[in-house]
Coordinates of C-alpha atoms in Angstrom, one line a residue:
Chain A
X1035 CA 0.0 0.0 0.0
X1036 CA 2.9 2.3 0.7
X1037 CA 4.6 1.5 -1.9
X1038 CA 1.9 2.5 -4.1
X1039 CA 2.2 6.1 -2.7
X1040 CA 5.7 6.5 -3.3
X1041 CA 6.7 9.0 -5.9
X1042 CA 9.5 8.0 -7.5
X1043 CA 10.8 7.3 -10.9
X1044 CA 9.2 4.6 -12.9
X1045 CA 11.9 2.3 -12.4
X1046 CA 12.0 2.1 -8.6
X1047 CA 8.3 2.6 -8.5
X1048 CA 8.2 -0.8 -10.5
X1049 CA 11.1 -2.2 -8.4
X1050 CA 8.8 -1.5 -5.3
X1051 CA 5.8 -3.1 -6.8
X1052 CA 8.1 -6.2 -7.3
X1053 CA 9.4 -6.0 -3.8
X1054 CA 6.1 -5.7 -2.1
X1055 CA 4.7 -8.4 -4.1
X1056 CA 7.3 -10.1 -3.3
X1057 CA 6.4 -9.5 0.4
X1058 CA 2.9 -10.0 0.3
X1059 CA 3.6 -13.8 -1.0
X1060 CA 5.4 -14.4 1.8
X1061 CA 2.8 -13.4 3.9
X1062 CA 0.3 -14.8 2.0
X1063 CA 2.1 -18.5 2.3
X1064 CA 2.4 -17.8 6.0
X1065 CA -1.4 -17.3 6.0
X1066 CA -1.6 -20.8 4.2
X1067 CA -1.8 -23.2 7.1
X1068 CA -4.3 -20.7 9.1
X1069 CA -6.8 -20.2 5.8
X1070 CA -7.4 -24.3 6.0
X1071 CA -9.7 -23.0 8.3
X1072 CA -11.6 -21.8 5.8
X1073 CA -11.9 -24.9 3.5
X1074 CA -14.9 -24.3 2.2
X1075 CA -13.8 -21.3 1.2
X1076 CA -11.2 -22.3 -1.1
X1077 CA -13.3 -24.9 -2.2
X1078 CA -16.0 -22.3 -3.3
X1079 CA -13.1 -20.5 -4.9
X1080 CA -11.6 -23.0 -7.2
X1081 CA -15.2 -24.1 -8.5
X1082 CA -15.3 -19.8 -9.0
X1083 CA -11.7 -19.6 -10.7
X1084 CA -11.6 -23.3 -11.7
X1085 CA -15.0 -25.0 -12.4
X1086 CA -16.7 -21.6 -13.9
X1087 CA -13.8 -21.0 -16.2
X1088 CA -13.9 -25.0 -17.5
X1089 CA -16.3 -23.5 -20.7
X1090 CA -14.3 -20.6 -22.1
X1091 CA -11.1 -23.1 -21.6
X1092 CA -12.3 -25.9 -23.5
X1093 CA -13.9 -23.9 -26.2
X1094 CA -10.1 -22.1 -27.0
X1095 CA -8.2 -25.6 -26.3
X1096 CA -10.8 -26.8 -29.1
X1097 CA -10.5 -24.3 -31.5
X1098 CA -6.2 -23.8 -30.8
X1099 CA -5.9 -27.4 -31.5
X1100 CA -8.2 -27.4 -34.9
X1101 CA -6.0 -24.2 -36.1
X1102 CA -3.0 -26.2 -35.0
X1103 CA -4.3 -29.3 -37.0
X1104 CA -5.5 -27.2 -40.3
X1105 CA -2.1 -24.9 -40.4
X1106 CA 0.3 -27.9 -39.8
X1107 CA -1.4 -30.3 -42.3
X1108 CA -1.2 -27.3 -44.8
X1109 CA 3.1 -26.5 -44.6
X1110 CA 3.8 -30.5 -44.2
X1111 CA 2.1 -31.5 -46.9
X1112 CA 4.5 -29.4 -49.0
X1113 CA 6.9 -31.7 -47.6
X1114 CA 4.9 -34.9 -47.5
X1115 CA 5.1 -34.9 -43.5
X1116 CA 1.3 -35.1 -42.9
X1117 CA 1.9 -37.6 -40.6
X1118 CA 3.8 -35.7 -38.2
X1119 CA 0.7 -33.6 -37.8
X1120 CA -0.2 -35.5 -34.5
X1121 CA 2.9 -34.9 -33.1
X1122 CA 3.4 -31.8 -33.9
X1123 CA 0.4 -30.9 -32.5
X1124 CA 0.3 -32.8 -29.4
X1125 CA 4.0 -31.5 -28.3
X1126 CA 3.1 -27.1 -29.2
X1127 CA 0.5 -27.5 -27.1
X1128 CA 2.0 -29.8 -23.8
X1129 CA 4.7 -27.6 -24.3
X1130 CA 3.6 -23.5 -24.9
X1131 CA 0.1 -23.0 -26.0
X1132 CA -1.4 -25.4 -23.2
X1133 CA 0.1 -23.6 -20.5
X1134 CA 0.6 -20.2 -21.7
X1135 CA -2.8 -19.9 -23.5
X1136 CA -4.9 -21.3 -20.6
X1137 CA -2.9 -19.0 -18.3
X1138 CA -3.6 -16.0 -20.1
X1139 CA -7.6 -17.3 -20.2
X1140 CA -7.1 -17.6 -16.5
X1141 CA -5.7 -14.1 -16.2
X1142 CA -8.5 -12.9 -17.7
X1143 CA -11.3 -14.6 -16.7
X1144 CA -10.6 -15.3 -12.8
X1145 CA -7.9 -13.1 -12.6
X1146 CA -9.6 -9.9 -13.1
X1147 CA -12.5 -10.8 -11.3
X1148 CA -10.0 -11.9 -8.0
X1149 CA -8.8 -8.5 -8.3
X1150 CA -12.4 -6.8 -8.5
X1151 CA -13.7 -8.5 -5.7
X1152 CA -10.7 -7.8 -3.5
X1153 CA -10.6 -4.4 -4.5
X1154 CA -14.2 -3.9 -3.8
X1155 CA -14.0 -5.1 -0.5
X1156 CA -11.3 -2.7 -0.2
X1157 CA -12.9 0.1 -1.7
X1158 CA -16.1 -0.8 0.6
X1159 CA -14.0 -1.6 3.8
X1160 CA -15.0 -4.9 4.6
X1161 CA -11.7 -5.9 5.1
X1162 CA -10.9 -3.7 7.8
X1163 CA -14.5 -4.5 8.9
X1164 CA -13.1 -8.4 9.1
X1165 CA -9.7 -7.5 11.0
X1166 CA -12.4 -5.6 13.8
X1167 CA -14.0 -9.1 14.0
X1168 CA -10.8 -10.7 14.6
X1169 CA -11.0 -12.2 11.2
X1170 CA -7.9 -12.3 9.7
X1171 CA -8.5 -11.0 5.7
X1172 CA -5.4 -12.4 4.4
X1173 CA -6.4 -16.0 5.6
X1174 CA -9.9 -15.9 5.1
X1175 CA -9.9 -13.5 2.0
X1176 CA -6.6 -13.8 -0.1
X1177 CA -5.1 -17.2 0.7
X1178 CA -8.1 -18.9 -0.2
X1179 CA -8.3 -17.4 -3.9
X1180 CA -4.2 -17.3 -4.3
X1181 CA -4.9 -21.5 -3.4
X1182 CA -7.6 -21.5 -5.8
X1183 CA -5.8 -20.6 -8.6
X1184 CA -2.8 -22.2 -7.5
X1185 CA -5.3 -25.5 -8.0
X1186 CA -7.4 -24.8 -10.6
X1187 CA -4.6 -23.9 -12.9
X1188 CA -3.3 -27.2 -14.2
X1189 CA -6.6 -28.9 -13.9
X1190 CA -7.9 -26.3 -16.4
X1191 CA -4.4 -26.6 -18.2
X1192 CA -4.6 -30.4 -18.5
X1193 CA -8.8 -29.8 -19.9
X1194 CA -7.1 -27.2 -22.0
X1195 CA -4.6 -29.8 -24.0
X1196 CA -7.0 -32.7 -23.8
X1197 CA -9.2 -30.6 -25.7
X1198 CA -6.7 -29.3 -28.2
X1199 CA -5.6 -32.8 -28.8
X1200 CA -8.9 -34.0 -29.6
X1201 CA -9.1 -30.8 -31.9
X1202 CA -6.2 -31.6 -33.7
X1203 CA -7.6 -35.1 -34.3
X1204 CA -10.7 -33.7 -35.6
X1205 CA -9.4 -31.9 -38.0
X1206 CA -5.9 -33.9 -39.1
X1207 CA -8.0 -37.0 -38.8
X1208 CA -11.6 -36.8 -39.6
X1209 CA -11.3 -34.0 -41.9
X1210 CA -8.3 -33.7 -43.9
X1211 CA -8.0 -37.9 -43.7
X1212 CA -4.6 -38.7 -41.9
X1213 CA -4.5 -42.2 -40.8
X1214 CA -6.0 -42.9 -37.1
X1215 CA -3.5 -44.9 -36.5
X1216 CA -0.5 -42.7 -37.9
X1217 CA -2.1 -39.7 -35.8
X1218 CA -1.6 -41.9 -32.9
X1219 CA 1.3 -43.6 -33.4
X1220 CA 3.5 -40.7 -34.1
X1221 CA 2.1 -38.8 -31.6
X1222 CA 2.8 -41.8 -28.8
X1223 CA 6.3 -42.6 -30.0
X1224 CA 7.5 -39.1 -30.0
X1225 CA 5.6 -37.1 -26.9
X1226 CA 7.6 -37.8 -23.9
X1227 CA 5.0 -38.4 -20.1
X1228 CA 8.3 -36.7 -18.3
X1229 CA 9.3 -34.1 -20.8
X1230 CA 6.1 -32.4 -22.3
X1231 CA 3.2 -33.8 -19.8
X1232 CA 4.9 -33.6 -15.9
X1233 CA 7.6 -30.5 -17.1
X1234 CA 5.5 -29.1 -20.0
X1235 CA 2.2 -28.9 -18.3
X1236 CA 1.8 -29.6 -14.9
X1237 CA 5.1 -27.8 -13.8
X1238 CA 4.5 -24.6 -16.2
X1239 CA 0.8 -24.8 -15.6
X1240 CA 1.7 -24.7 -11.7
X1241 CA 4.4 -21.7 -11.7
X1242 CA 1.9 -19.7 -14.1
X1243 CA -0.3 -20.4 -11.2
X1244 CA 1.6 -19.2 -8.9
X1245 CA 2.1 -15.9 -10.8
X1246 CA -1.5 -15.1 -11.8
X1247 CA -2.9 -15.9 -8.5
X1248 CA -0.4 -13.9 -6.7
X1249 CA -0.7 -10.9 -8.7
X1250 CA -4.5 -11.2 -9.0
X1251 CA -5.0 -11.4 -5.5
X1252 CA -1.9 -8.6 -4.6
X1253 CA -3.4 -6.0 -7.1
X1254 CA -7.1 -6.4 -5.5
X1255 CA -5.6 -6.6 -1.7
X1256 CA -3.3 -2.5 -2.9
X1257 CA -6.4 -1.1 -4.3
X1258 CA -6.3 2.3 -3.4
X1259 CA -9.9 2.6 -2.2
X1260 CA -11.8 4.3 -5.2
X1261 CA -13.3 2.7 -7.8
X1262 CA -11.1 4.5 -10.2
X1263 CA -8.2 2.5 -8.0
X1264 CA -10.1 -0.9 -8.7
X1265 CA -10.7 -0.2 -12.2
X1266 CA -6.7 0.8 -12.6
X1267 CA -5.9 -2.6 -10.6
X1268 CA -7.8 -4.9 -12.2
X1269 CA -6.1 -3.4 -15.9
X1270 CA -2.8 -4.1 -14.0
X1271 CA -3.9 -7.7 -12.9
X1272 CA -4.1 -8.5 -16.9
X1273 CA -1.5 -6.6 -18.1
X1274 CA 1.0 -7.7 -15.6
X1275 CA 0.1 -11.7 -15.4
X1276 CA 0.2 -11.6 -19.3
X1277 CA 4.1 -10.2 -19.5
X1278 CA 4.8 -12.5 -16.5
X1279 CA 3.3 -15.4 -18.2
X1280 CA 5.4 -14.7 -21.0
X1281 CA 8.4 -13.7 -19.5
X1282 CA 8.1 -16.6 -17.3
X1283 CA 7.2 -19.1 -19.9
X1284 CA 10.6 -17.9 -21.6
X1285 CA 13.0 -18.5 -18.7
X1286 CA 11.5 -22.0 -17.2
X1287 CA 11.7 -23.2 -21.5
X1288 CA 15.2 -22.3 -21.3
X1289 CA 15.9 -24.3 -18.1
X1290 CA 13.6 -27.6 -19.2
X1291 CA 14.8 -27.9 -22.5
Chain B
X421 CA -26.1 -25.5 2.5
X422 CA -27.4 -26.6 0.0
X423 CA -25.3 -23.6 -2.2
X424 CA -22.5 -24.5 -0.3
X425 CA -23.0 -28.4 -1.4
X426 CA -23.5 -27.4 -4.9
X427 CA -20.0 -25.9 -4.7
X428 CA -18.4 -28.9 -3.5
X429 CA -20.0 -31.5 -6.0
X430 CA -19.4 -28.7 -8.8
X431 CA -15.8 -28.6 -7.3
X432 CA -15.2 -32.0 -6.8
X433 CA -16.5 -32.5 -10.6
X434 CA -14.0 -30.1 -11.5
X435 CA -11.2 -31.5 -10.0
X436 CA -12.0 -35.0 -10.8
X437 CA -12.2 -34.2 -14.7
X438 CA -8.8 -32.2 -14.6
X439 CA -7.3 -35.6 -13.4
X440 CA -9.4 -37.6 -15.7
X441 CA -7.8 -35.7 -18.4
X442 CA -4.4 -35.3 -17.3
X443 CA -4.6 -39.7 -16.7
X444 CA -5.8 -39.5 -20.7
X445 CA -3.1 -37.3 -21.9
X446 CA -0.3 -39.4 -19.7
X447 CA -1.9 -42.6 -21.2
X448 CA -3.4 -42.3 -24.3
X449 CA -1.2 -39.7 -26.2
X450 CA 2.1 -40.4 -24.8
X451 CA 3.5 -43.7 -23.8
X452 CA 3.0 -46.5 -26.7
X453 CA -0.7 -47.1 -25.2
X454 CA -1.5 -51.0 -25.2
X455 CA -3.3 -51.3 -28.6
X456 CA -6.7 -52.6 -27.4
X457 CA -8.5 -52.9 -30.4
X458 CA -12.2 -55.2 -31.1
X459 CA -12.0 -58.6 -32.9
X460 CA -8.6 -58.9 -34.2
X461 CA -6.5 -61.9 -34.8
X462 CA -2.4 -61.9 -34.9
X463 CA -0.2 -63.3 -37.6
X464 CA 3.1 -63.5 -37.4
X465 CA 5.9 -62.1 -39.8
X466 CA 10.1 -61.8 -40.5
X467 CA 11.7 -59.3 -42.0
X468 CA 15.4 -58.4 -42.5
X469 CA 15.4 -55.2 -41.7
X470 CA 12.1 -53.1 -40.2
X471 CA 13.5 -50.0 -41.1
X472 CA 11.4 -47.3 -39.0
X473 CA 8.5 -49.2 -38.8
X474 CA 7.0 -48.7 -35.6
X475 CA 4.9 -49.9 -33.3
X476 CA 0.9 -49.4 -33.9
X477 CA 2.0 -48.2 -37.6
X478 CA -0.9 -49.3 -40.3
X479 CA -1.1 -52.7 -41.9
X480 CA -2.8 -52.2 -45.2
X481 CA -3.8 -54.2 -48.1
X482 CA -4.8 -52.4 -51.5
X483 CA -4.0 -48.9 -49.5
X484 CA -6.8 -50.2 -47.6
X485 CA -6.1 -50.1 -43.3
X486 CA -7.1 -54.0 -42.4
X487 CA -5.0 -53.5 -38.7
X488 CA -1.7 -52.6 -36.7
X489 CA 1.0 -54.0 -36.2
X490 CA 1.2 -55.0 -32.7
X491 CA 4.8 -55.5 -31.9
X492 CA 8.1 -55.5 -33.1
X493 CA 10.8 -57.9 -31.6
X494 CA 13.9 -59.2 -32.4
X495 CA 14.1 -63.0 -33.4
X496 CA 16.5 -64.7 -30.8
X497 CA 20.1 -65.2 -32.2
X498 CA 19.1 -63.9 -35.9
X499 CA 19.7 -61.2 -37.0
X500 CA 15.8 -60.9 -38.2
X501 CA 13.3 -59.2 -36.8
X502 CA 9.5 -60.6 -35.6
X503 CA 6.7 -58.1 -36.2
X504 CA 3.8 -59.3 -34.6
X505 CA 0.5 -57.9 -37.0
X506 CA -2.7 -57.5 -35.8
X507 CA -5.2 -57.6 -38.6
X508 CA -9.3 -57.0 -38.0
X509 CA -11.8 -60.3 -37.8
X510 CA -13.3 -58.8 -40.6
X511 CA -10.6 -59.4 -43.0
X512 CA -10.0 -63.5 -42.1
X513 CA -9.7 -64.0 -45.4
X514 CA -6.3 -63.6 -46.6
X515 CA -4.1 -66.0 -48.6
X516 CA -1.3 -67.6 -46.4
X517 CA 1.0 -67.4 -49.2
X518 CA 0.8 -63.6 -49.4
X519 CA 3.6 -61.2 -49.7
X520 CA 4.2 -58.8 -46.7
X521 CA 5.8 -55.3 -47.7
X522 CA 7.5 -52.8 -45.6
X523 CA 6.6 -49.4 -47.5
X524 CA 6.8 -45.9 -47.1
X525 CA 4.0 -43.5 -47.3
X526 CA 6.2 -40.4 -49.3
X527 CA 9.3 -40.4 -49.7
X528 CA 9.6 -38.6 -46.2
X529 CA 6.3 -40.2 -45.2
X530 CA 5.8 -43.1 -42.4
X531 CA 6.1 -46.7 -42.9
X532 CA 3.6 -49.2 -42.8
X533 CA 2.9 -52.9 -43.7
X534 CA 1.4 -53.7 -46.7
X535 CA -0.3 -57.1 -48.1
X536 CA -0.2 -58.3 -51.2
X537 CA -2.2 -60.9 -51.8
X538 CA -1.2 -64.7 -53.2
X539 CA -3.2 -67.3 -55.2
X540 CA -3.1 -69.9 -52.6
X541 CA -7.1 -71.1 -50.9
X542 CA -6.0 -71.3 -47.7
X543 CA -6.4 -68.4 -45.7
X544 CA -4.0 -67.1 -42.6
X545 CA -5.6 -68.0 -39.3
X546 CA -4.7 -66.7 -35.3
X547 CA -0.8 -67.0 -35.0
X548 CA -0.5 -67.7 -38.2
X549 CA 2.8 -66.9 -40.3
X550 CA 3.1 -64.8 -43.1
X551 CA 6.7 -66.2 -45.1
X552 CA 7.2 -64.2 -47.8
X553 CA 8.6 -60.7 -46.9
X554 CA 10.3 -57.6 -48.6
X555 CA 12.3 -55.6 -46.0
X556 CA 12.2 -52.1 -45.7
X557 CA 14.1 -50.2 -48.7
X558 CA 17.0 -48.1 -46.8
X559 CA 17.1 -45.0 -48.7
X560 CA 20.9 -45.5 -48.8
X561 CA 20.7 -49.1 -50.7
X562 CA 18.6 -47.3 -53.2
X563 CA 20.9 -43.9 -53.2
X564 CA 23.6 -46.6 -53.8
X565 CA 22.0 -48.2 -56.7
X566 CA 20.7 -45.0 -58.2
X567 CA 24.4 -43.1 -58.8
X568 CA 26.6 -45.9 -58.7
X569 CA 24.7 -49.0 -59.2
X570 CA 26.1 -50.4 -62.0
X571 CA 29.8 -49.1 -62.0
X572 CA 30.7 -52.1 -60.6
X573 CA 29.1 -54.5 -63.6
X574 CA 30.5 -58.3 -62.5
X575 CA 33.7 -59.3 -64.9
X576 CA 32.4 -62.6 -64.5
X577 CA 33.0 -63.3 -68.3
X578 CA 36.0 -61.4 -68.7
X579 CA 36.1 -57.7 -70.6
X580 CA 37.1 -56.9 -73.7
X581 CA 38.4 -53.1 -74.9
X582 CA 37.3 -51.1 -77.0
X583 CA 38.4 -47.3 -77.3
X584 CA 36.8 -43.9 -78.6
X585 CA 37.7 -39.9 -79.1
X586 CA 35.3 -37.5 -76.9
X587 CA 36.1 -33.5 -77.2
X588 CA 34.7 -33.6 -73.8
X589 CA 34.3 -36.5 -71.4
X590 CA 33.5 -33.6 -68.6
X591 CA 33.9 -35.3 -65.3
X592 CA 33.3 -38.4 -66.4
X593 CA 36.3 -40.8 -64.5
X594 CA 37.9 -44.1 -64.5
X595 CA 35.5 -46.5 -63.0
X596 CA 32.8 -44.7 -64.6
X597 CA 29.4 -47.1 -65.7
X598 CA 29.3 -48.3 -69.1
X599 CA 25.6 -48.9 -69.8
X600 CA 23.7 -49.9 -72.5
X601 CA 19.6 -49.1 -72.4
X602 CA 20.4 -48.2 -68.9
X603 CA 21.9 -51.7 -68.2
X604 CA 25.7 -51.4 -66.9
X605 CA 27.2 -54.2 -69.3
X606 CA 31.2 -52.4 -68.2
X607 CA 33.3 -49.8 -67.1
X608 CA 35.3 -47.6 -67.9
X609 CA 39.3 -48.7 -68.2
X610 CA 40.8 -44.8 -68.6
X611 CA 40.5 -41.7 -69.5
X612 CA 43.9 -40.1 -70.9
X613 CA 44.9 -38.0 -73.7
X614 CA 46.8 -39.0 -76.2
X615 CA 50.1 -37.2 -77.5
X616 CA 49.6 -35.2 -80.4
X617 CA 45.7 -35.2 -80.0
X618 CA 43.7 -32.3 -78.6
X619 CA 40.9 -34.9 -77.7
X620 CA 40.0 -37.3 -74.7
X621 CA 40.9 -41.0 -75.5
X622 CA 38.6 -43.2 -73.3
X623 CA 39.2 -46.8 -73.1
X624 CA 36.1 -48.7 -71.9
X625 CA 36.2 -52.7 -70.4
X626 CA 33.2 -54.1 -71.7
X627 CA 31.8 -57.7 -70.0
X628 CA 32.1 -60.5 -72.9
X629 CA 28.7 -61.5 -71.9
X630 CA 27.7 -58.4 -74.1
X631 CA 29.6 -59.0 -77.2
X632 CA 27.2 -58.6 -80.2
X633 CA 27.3 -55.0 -80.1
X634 CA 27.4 -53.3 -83.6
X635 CA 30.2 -51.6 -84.4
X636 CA 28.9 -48.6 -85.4
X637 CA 27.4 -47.7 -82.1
X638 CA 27.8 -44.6 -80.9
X639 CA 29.3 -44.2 -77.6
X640 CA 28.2 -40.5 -75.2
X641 CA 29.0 -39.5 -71.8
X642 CA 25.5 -39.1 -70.0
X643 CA 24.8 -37.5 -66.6
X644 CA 22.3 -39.5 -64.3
X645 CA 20.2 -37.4 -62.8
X646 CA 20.7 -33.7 -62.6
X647 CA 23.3 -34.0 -60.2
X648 CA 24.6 -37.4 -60.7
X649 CA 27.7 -39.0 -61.8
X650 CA 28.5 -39.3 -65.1
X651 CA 28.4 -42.8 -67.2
X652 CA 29.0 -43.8 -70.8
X653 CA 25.7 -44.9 -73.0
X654 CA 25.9 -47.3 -75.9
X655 CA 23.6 -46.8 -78.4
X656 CA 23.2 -49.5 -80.6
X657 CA 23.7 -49.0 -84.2
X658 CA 22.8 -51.2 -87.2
X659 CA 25.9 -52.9 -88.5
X660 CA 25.6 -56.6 -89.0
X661 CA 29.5 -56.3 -87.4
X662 CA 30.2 -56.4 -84.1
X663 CA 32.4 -54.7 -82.0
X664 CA 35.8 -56.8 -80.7
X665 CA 38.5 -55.7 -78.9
X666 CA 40.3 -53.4 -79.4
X667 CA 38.0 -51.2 -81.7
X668 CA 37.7 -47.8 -81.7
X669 CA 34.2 -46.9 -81.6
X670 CA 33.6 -43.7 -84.0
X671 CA 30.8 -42.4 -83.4
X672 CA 30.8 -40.3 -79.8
X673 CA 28.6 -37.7 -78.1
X674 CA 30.3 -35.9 -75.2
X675 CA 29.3 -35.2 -72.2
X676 CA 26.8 -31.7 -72.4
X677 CA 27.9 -28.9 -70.3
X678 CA 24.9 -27.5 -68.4
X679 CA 26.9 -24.3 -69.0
X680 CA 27.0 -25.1 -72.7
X681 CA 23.2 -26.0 -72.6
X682 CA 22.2 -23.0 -71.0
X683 CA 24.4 -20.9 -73.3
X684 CA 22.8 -22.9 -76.3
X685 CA 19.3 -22.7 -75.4
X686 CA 19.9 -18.7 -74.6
X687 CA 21.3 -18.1 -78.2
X688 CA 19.6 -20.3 -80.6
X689 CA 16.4 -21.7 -78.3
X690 CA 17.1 -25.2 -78.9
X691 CA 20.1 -27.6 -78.5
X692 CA 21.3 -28.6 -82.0
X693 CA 22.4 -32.1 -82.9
X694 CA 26.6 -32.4 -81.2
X695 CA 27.3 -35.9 -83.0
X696 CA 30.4 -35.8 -84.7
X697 CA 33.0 -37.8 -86.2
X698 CA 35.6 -38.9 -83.6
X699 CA 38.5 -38.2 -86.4
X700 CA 37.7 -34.3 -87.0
X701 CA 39.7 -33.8 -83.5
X702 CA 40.0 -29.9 -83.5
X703 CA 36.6 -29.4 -85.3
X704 CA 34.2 -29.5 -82.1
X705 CA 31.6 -27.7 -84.1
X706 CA 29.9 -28.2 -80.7
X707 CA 31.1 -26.4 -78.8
X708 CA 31.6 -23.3 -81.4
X709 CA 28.1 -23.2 -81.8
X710 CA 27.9 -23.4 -78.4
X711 CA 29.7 -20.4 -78.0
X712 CA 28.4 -18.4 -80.5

C-alpha cells in the first residue's frame, strides 16, 4: 500500500511493486496453514476460478488445437510430413500454447474478477470491517483465492490440451484424412510423459499459477480505495500476469529444454 | 447448505475431470498405449530389416487399413526381426501365401505394412505366419543403386576393350558405368589424352557377356540425374558387325555442359544435334556453336 504512494521514478516505482509483491507472497504463504480453516472457502473458490472457467477453456483448447491441425497439415504436406501432424500438435500444445494460452484465459477470466472483488472489499472496507472481528483477511480472503488458482490452474491446463488434442484429431484425422492410426502412433512414440506432460504442463501450468494468483489477489488486496483504484488494478492484474506469463514461460523453457 | 453443497459437488467434478484428463493425456497420447482394439487376430511375420516401422503403424492391403502392427521384436540369435500384425476379424480372409511389404507412405512419409495378396485357398488363421517378406528399402541401398549401381558391372566373363575420341568426357572418370539401355554391361578402363591429340581417349572394359554390339554404335557421356555422376551410354547401331576388342568406336557424343546447354538454349532456343566424327579432332563444331 505504501509502496503505491511512493513518488519516484518509474523504475524504482516498479522495483517497489516487485518488492512488495514479493512481500505479500510471503505473507500470504504464511497465512496458508491458518486459511485451512476456511476450506470451504477455497473450495468455493476453485469451483469460481476453476470449475466456472472449464467452458471458455475448453472452447479455446478446441478451436487452438483445430488451427494447429489445419495450419500444420497445410506447410507438411509441401513436404509430404502429414503424418507428423499429430505430433506436432500434441508436443506445441503440452509444451507453450497449453500452458501459456490457458494462463492468459485464466488471467483474464478469474484473474480480473480476483482483483475486483478484492478491491471492492477494499474500496467498501470490509476488510478492515473483518480485522475488527478478529477475522484475519489475508487467511480468510486472499489465501483462499491465491490457493484456488494455485489449484485450478493445471486442472484447467490439462482440460485445456486434452481438448486441443482431440481438436487436432478432428481436423488432421476426420477431416483432412490422416490415418488414425499414424495420428496416434507418431504422436505416442514421440511425446515424452516426463518431458512435455509432468515439465511441460503440470510444472509450467503450476508456476503460471503461482504468478497469476499472486498478482490477481496482490493487485485487489493495494487497491487504493476508489473505484477508479479498482478499475486501474484490475487493468494491471491482466497486463501484468500476461508479460509475467510470457516472460516466465521464456525462462523455465530455457531451463527444461 | 445446499449452495455450499453445490459448490463442492461442482468442485469436486471439477477437479476430478482435470485428473481424468491429465490420466488421458499421460496414457493415451504419450506412452506407446497398449493397442486394445475389437475382434482382431495376430499373424506373425520376419523381416530383414524393419526399417522405421514402428509400433501401432498401419497394416494395409490395396492402400486399404485392415489392422496394426502389434509388436516388433527381435528373433532370438538372428539377426531378423518378428513383427507381430494385428489384422481385424473382418478381414480373415487372406491367402497364407501372401507377400508382406514394408513401405513408405512419401518419400519422407511413415512406414507401414502392406499385403499383397497370393493365389493360394487357404487363408491365414490366429498366429499364423506370413513367409514371404520384402524388407524395408533403406534410402541409402537405393541412393547406392541410383548413382553408382552399375559401376561395378561383374567381370564374371571377362572384358574386352574397345576405345573412342570425346572432345569432352567432362567429369566423367575411371571406374565410370558403361551402360547400354540403362543396363551397366562395363566400365570404364581410362581416360587419358593421347600425344599429339587435342581430344579425350577413353578406353572402356566391356563384360564379354555383351559381345554382339554393332560396331557402329555410338558411344556419349550421360549424366544420371541432374546432379549425378557421369556414365558412358551405348547406343546401338545397325551394322551386322560387331564390336571386338580393341575397336575404336567412331561415333561419340560428349558429355553436355549445363553451362553449354544453357548458353545454347539462350542463343539459338534449342540444342542442336553435337554428334560428330571422332577423327575431325580440333573441329568441335559443338562447342563453337555453343559459344556463338
Amino acid at each position: 500500500m505504501n509502496a503505491r504512494m511512493d513518488r519516484g521514478g518509474v523504475v524504482t516505482q516498479s522495483l517497489a511493486q516487485i518488492g512488495a509483491c514479493g512481500l505479500f507472497l510471503l505473507t500470504l504463504l504464511a497465512a496458508v496453514p491458518r486459511s485451512f480453516r476456511y476450506f470451504r472457502e477455497t473450495l468455493r473458490q476453485i469451483w469460481f476460478v476453476g470449475a466456472m472457467s472449464l467452458t471458455i477453456v475448453m472452447t479455446c483448447g478446441l478451436f487452438v488445437g483445430m488451427v494447429l491441425g489445419l495450419q500444420l497439415y497445410d506447410v507438411l504436406s509441401i513436404f509430404g510430413g502429414t503424418s507428423a501432424t499429430g505430433t506436432v500438435v500434441a508436443i506445441a500444445i503440452y509444451r507453450e500454447l497449453g500452458p501459456v494460452v490457458t494462463a492468459l484465459l485464466f488471467a483474464g477470466r478469474a484473474g480480473t474478477s480476483i482483483t475486483a472483488e478484492i478491491g471492492l472489499m477494499r474500496a467498501t472496507d470490509q476488510l478492515d470491517a473483518m480485522e475488527m472481528m478478529a477475522v484475519d483477511p489475508i487467511a480468510y480472503v486472499a489465501a483462499p483465492r491465491f490457493l484456488a488458482g494455485v489449484v485450478a490452474l493445471p486442472l484447467l491446463g490439462v482440460v485445456f490440451c486434452a481438448m486441443g488434442v482431440f481438436g487436432g484429431h478432428l481436423v488432421g484425422v476426420t477431416w483432412l484424412g490422416i490415418d488414425n492410426g499414424t495420428f496416434w502412433s507418431n504422436m505416442t512414440a514421440t511425446v515424452d510423459v516426463h518431458k512435455d506432460i509432468i515439465n511441460g504442463v503440470l510444472l509450467k501450468s503450476i508456476a503460471f499459477g503461482i504468478v497469476v494468483s499472486l498478482i490477481a489477489v496482490y493487485q485487489g488486496y493495494t487497491t487504493p480505495p476508489t473505484s477508479e483504484g479498482v478499475a486501474y488494478a484490475t487493468t494491471r492484474t491482466v497486463v501484468a500476469s500476461s508479460i509475467a506469463i510470457l516472460a516466465l514461460d521464456f525462462v523455465l523453457t530455457s531451463f527444461l529444454i | 447448505m445446499t449452495q455450499r453443497r453445490s459448490y463442492a459437488v461442482g468442485t469436486g467434478l471439477f477437479i476430478v475431470l482435470g485428473f481424468a484428463a491429465l490420466a488421458y493425456l499421460a496414457t493415451q497420447t504419450t506412452s506407446v498405449a497398449n493397442s486394445r482394439q475389437g475382434d482382431s487376430y495376430t499373424v506373425e511375420t520376419h523381416f530383414a530389416n524393419v526399417g522405421q516401422l514402428k509400433a501401432r503403424a498401419p497394416v494395409k492391403i490395396a492402400g486399404v487399413r485392415v489392422g496394426s502392427v502389434q509388436a516388433i521384436d527381435l528373433v532370438p540369435g538372428k539377426e531378423e526381426a518378428k513383427v507381430t500384425l494385428s489384422i481385424d476379424k473382418a478381414h480373415e480372409d487372406i491367402p497364407d501365401d501372401s507377400v508382406a511389404t514394408i513401405f513408405t507412405s512419401g518419400l519422407l512419409g511413415d512406414q507401414y505394412v502392406g499385403i499383397q495378396f497370393g493365389q493360394s485357398k487357404k487363408t491365414l488363421a490366429e498366429g499364423g505366419t506370413i513367409g514371404f517378406t520384402r524388407p524395408a528399402q533403406q534410402l541409402e541401398e537405393m541412393i547406392g543403386k541410383f548413382f553408382g549401381g552399375g559401376s561395378a558391372a561383374d567381370r564374371l566373363g571377362g572384358t574386352y576393350k574397345v576405345t573412342g575420341h570425346f572432345t569432352n568426357v567432362g567429369s566423367l572418370q575411371t571406374g565410370a558405368a558403361v551402360k547400354m539401355s540403362g543396363v551397366p554391361i562395363g566400365s570404364v578402363d581410362s581416360v587419358v589424352i593421347q600425344p599429339g591429340h587435342l581430344d579425350a581417349f577413353v578406353t572402356l572394359a566391356i563384360d564379354k557377356n555383351y559381345s554382339q554390339i554393332p560396331d557402329d554404335s555410338a558411344a556419349a557421356v550421360f549424366t544420371s540425374g541432374l546432379i549425378g555422376s557421369q556414365y558412358v551410354a551405348i547406343q546401338p547401331g545397325g551394322s551386322p558387325e560387331y564390336l571386338k576388342d580393341g575397336d575404336e568406336m567412331v561415333l561419340t557424343q560428349s558429355a553436355l555442359q549445363l553451362e553449354d546447354l544453357i548458353g545454347k538454349f539462350l542463343v539459338n532456343g534449342s540444342p542442336s544435334d553435337n554428334k560428330n566424327g571422332a577423327g575431325n579432332s580440333g573441329g568441335q563444331p559443338d562447342a563453337s556453336s555453343g559459344k556463338k
